[in-house]
Coordinates of C-alpha atoms in Angstrom, one line a residue:
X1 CA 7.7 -0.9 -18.4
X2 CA 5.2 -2.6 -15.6
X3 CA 6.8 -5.8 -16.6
X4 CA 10.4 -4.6 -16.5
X5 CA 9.4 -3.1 -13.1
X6 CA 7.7 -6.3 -11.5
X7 CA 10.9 -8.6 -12.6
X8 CA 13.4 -5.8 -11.1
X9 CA 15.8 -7.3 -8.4
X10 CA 17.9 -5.9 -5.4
X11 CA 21.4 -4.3 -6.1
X12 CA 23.3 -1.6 -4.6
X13 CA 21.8 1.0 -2.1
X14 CA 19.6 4.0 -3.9
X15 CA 19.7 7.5 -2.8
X16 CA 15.8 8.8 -3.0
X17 CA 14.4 12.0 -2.0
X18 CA 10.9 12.1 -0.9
X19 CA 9.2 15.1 -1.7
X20 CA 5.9 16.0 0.0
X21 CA 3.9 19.3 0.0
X22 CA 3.8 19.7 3.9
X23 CA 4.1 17.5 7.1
X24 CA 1.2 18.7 9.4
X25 CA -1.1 15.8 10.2
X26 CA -2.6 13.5 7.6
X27 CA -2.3 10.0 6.1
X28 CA 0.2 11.5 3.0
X29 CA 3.2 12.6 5.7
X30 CA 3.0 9.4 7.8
X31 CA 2.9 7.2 4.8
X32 CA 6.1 9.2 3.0
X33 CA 7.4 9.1 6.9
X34 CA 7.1 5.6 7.4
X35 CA 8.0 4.5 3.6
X36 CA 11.5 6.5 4.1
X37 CA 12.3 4.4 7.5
X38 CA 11.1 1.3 5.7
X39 CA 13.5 1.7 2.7
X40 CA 16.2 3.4 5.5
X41 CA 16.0 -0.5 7.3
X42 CA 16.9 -1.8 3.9
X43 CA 20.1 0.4 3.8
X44 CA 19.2 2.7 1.2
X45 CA 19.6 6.5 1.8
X46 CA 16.2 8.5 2.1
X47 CA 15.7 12.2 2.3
X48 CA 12.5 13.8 3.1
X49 CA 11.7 17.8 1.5
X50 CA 8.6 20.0 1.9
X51 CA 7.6 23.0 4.3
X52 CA 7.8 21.2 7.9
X53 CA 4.9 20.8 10.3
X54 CA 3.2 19.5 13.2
X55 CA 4.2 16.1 12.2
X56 CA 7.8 16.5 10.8
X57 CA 10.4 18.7 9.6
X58 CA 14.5 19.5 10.7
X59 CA 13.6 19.2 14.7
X60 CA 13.0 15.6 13.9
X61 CA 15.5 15.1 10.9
X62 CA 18.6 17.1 10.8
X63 CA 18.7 16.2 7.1
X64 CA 15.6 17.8 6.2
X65 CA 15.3 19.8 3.2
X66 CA 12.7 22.5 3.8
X67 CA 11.0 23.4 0.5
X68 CA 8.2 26.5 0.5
X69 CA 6.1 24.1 -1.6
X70 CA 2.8 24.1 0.6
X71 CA 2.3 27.6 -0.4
X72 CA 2.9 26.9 -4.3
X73 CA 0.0 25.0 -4.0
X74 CA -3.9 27.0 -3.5
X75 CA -2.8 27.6 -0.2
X76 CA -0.2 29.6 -1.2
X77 CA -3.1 32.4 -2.2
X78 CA -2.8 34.9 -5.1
X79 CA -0.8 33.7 -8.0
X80 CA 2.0 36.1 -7.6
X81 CA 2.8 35.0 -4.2
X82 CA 2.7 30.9 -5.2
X83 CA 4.8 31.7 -8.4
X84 CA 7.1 33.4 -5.7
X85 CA 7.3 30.2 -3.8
X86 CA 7.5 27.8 -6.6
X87 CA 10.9 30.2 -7.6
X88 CA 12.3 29.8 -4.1
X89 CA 11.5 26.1 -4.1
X90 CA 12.9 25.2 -7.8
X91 CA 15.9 27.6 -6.8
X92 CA 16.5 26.1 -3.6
X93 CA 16.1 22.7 -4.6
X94 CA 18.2 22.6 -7.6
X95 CA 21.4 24.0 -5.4
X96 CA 20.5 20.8 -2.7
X97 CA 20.9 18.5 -5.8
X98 CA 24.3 19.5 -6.8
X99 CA 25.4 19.2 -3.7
X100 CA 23.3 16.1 -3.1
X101 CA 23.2 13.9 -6.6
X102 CA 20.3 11.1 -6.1
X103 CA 19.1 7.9 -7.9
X104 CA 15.6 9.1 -8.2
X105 CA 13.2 11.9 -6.9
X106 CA 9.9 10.5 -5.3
X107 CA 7.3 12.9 -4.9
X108 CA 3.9 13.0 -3.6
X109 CA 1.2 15.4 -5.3
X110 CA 1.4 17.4 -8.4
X111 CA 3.3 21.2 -6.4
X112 CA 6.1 19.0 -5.2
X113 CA 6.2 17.5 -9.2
X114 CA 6.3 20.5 -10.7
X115 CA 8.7 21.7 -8.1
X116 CA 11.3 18.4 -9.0
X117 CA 10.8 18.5 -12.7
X118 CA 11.7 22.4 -13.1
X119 CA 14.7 21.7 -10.6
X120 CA 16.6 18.6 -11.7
X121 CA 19.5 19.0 -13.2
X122 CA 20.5 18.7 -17.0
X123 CA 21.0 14.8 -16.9
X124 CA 17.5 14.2 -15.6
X125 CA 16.9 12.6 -12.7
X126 CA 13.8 10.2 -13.2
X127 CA 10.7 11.6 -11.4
X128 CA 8.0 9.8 -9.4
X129 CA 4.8 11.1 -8.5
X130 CA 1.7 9.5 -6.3
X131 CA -1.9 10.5 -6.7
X132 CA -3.5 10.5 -3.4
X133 CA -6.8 11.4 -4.6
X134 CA -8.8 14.1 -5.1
X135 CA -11.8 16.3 -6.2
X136 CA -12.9 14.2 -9.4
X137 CA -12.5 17.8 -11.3
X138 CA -8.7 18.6 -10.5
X139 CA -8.0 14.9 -11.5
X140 CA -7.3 16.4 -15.0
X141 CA -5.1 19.6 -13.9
X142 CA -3.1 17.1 -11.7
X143 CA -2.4 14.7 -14.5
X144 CA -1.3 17.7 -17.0
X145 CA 1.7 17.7 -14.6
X146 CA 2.1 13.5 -13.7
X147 CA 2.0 12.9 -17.1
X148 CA 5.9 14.4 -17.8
X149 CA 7.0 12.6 -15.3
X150 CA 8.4 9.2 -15.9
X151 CA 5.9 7.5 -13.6
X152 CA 2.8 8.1 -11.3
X153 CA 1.7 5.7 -8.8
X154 CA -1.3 5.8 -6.4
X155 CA -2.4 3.3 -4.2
X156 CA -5.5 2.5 -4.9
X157 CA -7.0 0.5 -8.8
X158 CA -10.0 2.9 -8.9
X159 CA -7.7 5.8 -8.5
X160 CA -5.9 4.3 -11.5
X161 CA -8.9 4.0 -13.7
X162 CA -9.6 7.8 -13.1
X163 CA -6.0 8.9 -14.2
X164 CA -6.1 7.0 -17.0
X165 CA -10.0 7.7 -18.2
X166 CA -10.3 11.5 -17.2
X167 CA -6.9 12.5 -16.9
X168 CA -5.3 10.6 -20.3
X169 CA -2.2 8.9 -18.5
X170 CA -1.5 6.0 -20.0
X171 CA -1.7 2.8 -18.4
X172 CA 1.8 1.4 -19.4
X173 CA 2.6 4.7 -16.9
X174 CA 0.3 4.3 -14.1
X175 CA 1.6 1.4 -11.1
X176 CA -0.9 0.6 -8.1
X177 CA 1.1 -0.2 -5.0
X178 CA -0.9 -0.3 -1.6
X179 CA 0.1 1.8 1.6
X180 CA 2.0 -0.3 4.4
X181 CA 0.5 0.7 8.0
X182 CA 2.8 0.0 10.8
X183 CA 1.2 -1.6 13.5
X184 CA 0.6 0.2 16.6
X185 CA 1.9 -0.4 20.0
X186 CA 0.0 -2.2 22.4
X187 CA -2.3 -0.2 24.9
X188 CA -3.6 -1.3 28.1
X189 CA -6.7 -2.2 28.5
X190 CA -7.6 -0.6 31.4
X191 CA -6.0 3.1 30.0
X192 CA -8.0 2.1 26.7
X193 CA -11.6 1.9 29.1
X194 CA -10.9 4.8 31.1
X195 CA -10.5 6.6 27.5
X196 CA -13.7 5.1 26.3
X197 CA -15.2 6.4 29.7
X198 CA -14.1 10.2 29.3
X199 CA -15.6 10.2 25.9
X200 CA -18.5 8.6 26.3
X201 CA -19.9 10.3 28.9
X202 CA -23.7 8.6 30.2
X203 CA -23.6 7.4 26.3
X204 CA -24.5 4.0 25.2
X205 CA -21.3 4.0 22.2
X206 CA -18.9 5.7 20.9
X207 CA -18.5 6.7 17.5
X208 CA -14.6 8.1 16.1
X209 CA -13.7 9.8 13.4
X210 CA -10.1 10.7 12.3
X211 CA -8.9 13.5 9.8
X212 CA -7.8 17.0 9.1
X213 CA -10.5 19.4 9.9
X214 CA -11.0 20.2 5.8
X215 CA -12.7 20.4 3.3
X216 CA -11.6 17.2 1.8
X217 CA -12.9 15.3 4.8
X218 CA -16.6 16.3 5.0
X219 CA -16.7 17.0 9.2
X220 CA -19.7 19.3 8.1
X221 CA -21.3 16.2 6.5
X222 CA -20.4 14.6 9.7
X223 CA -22.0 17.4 11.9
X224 CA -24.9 16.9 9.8
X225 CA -25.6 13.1 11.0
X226 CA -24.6 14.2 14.7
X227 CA -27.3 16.9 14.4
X228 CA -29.9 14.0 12.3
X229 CA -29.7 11.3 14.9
X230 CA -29.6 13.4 17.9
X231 CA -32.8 13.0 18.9
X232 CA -33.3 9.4 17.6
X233 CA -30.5 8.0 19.1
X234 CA -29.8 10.0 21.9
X235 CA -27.0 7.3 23.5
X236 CA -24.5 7.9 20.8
X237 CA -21.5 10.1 20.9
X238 CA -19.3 11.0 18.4
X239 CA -15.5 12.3 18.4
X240 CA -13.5 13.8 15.9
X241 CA -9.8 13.9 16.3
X242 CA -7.8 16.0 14.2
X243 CA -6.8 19.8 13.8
X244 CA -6.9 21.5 10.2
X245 CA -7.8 24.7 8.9
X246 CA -11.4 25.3 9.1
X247 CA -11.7 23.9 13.1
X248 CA -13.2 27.0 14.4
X249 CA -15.7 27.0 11.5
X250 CA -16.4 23.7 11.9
X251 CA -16.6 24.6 15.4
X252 CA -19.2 27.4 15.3
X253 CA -21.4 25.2 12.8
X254 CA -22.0 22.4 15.4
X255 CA -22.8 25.2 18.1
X256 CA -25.4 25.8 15.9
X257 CA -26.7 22.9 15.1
X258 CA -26.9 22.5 18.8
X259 CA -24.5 19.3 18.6
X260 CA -21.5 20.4 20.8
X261 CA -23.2 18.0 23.8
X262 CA -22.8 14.9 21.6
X263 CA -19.8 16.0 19.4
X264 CA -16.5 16.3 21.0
X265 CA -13.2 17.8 18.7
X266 CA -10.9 16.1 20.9
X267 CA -8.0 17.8 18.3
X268 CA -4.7 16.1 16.9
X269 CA -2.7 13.2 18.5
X270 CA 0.2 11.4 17.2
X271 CA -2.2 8.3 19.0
X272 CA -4.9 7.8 16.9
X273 CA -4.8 3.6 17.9
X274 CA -6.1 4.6 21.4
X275 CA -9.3 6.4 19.8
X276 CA -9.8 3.8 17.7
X277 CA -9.9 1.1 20.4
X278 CA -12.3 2.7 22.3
X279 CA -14.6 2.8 19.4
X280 CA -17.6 1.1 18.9
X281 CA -17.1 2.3 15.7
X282 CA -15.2 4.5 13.0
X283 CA -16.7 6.8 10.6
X284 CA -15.4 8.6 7.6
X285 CA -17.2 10.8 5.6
X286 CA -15.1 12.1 3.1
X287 CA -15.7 14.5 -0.3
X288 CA -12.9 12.4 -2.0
X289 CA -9.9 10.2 -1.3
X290 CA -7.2 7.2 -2.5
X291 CA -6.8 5.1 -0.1
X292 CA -7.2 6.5 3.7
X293 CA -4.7 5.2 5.6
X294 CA -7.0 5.9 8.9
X295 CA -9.4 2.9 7.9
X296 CA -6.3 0.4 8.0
X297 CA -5.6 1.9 11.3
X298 CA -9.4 1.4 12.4
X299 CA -9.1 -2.1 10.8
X300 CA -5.9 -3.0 13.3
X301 CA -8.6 -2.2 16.4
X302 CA -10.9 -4.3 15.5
X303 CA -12.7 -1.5 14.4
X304 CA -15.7 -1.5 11.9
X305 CA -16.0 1.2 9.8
X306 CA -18.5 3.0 8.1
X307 CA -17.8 5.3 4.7
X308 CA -18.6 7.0 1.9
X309 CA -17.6 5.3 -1.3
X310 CA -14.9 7.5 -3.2
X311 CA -12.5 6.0 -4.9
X312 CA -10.7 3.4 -3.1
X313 CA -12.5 3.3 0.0
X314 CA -14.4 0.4 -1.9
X315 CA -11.2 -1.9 -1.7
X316 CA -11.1 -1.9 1.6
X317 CA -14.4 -2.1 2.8
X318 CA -17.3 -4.2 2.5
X319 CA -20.4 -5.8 4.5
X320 CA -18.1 -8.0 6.5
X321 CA -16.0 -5.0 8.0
X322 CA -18.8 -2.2 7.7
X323 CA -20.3 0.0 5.3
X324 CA -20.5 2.3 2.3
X325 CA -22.6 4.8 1.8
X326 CA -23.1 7.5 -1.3
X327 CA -20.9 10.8 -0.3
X328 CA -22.5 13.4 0.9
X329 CA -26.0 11.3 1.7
X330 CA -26.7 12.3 5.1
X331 CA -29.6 9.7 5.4
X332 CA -27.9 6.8 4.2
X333 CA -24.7 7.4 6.6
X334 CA -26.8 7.7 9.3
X335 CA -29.2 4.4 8.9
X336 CA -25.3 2.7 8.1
X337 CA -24.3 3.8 11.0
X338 CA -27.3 2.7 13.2
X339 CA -27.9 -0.5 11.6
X340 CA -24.0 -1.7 12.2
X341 CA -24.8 -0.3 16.3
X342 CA -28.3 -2.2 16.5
X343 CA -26.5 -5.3 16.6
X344 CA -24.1 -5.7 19.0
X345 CA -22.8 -9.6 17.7
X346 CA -22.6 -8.5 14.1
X347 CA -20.7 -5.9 15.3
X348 CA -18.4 -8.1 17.1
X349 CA -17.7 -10.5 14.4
X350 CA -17.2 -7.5 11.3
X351 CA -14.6 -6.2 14.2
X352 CA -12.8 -9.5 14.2
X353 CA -13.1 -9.9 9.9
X354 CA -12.0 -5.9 10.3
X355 CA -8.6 -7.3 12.5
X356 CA -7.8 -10.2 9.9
X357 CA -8.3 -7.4 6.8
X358 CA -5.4 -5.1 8.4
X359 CA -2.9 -8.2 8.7
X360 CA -3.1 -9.0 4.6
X361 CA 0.1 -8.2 2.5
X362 CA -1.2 -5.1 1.2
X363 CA -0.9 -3.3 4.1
X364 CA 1.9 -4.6 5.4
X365 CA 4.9 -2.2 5.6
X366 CA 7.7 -4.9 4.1
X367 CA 5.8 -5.9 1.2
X368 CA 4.7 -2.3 0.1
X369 CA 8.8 -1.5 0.5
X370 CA 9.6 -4.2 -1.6
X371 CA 7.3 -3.6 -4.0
X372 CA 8.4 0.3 -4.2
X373 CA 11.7 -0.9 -3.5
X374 CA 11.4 -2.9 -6.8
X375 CA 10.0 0.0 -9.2
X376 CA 12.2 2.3 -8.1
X377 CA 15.5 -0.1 -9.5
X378 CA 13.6 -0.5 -12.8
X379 CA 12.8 3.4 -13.1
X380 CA 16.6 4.0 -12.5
X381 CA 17.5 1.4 -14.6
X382 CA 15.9 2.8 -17.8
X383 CA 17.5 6.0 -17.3
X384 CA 21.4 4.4 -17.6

């Protein structure tokens, strides 16, 4: 199949639907969001379903097919009330695709999967799915649904390695392809310093991190390594930008860790770039992930960055562009972290090696549409 896919060439326009669990703010929604105008450009028809948010939904799109799914997943609550929504969704969906035949359904997480596969219609319409990571132990509940459909992608190869070792999906079903990251507008420099100023404070440098105030994303580990090199390196000041679900906890925990006057929650922003290039330096410190789109963005600032190695965080960084550290080690982010700072020329130079990393092909927003642009004419192909 992966050779039938890779020789696949262009032909008529495809009608796709995109189907995503919510659109609040995150690195899943802007990479389904900016795939759909990438694959728009090339003339094919794109819709985009799920329960609209922050960062999308009808106000933006009048074509937008709003799907209940965020609350089939655990968010949803009891089981009762998420079989309720999955029923609305399946019911709801099925009617939009008799009205709306399409090529091929692409959908991102296993709710909006299960959602597709129980809705499309008696001539099956073939079924994507993308893994965008998570907790090594839902890997196999995840893959009991991606393996029914007819093929699951995820961007990164260590990703792949875990679907097919703990979750039993066979390779000859499993396709990397990389996320494209649009390239920011430029910023002045001058707004970019008087950013840098306001969040720095009497500080010495500036440290950023980007994500939804989770779980997933580990700001407690974070507030952790604010509260351990407080007093060691009292010049640094640290930034988190984001909004999520557990901000006020998050919140309340670095009150008392007594934090608050080095940590600033500066909350969501559709312009992350600007954060980034007033950044000495990025940090993620993340439970689990695929590929985080955020480092790519930290790489087009000239950004170093320091993270914890999950998954495919170790394809995109190394010692010439930053750091890795175990998840959840507070010590070993922390010396990262001050060992890239000590050295203001090393820091220079990873931040220009950082810049060259974010202009490869991988990440570049034509090639990843071709490529998906290619697999989704040889999954619709089989199916004729």
């Amino acid at each position: 199949m992966m050779k039938e896919i890779d020789a696949a060439k262009n032909g008529s326009p495809l009608s796709i639907l995109q189907i995503g669990t919510q659109f609040e703010l995150g690195g899943i929604p802007r990479h389904m969001i900016d795939l759909s105008q990438s694959l728009r450009d090339q003339g094919h028809s794109v819709t985009l379903a799920g329960t609209p948010g922050k960062w999308y939904g009808p106000e933006n799109d009048p074509d937008f097919l709003e799907l209940p799914i965020r609350y089939v997943a655990s968010e949803g609550g009891r089981l009762p009330v998420r079989l309720g929504h999955l029923a609305t969704s399946v019911r709801r969906l099925r009617m939009w695709l008799r009205r709306n035949p399409v090529d091929l359904i692409h959908t991102h997480e296993s709710a909006p999967a299960l959602v597709s596969m129980l809705a499309r219609p008696s001539r099956p319409v073939p079924v994507v799915v993308t893994y965008h990571g998570s907790e090594p132990q839902r890997i196999g509940t995840f893959s009991k649904i991606a393996r029914h459909c007819d093929l699951v992608i995820t961007p990164s190869h260590a990703s792949a390695r875990d679907l097919a070792t703990i979750g039993g999906i066979p390779e000859e079903r499993l396709k990397v392809v990389g996320l494209g990251v649009v390239t920011p507008p430029e910023d002045p420099p001058s707004d970019i310093a008087r950013l840098r100023q306001d969040l720095i404070g009497d500080g010495e440098r500036l440290i950023v991190t980007v994500g939804r105030l989770a779980h997933q994303k580990g700001i407690d580990i974070l507030i952790e390594c604010v509260a351990r090199m407080r007093d060691i390196h009292p010049g640094y000041r640290f930034v988190v930008v984001g909004d999520g679900s557990l901000e006020n906890e998050y919140k309340d925990l670095a009150r008392t860790k007594g934090v608050l006057d080095r940590l600033h929650f500066a909350g969501r922003t559709e312009r992350v770039h600007r954060y980034l290039r007033a950044a000495d330096l990025f940090l993620l410190t993340s439970r689990y992930e695929a590929l985080p789109y955020v480092i790519v963005e930290a790489f087009q600032a000239g950004t170093p960055a320091v993270a914890t190695a999950c998954s495919g965080v170790v394809e995109l960084i190394d010692d010439s562009v930053g750091r890795l550290a175990p998840i959840g080690d507070v010590e070993a982010i922390c010396s990262a972290v001050a060992a890239l700072l000590s050295d203001t020329a090393r820091l220079e130079q990873m931040g220009r090696a950082a810049l060259a990393r974010s202009r490869e092909d991988r990440f570049d927003p034509n090639y990843i549409c071709s490529q998906f642009e290619a697999t989704y004419r040889a999954i619709t192909a089989l199916r004729r």
